[in-house]
Phi, psi and omega in degrees: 000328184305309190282346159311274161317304150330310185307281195307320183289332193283298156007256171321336172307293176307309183304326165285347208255318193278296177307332126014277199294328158322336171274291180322303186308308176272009145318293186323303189293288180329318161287320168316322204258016172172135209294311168318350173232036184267005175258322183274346162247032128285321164328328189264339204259289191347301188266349161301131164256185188279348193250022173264187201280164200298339223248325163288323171311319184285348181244323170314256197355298159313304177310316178317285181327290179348281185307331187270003174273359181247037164290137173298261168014150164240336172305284186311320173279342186285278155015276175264008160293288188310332170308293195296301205301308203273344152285334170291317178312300167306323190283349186266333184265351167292307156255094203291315201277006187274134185278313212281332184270343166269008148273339180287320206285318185305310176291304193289321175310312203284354190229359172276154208283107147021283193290353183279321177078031185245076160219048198276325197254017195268354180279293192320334192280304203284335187269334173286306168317297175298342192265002185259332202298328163296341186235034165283134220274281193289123182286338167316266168341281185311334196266343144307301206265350162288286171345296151300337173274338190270358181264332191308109218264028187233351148300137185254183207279321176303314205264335176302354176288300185317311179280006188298195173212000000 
């Protein structure tokens, strides 16, 4: 009976872990595209450490980067850019092969100001998303990263074809 129950909590464990992410993924998408709701998924972004799993350390990272283009400062935004970066950067160098913080990562490249100088990965991002894109797992997950690839201005047309389904 012991292992059985074990069973059923891991389960419901995944099942909760997956509904989670699923919300942050869509916090995520919403906050990029409007400031108004950038407070509340930084808030939630907020309590995530370097030692939670990669794919949230990538979106704290994000929240970060977000908050800081709305910084007083250029001292302060410069700042907190760099905070939000070295956390995506850490979620890619603990798992370089994980698709969701090089999709995060891919997205804070494609909208950061030039002058930031953070766009060194975006050819390397964008060719591991497509070539990854088929054996994404999750339907959830795959229906973000289609979404970001059919609005995305670093895609040609040829390759938003390619992931159609």
């Amino acid at each position: 009976m012991k292992p059985i129950i074990s069973i059923l909590f891991l389960i419901l464990s995944m099942s909760f872990q997956a509904q989670e992410m699923s919300i942050v993924r869509e916090s995520y998408k919403v906050a990029a595209q409007d400031k108004t709701h950038l407070e509340s998924f930084y808030d939630m972004m907020e309590p995530i450490t370097k030692s939670d799993h990669v794919a949230l350390v990538a979106y704290k990272g994000a929240a970060l980067a977000l908050q800081a283009k709305y910084a007083k400062t250029i001292k302060e935004k410069k700042d907190g850019f760099i905070d939000g970066v070295s956390y995506i950067e850490y979620a890619i160098e603990k798992e370089p092969n994980a698709i969701e913080p090089r999709f995060v990562r891919l997205g804070i490249q494609e909208n950061a100001p030039k002058i930031l100088k953070y766009r060194n990965n975006i050819e390397e991002d964008k060719a591991f998303l497509l070539k990854q894109f088929e054996h994404i797992g999750s339907k959830n997950l795959k229906g973000h990263i289609n979404d970001y690839i059919l609005q995305s201005k670093l895609f040609t047309e040829e390759e938003k074809e390619s992931i159609k389904e």
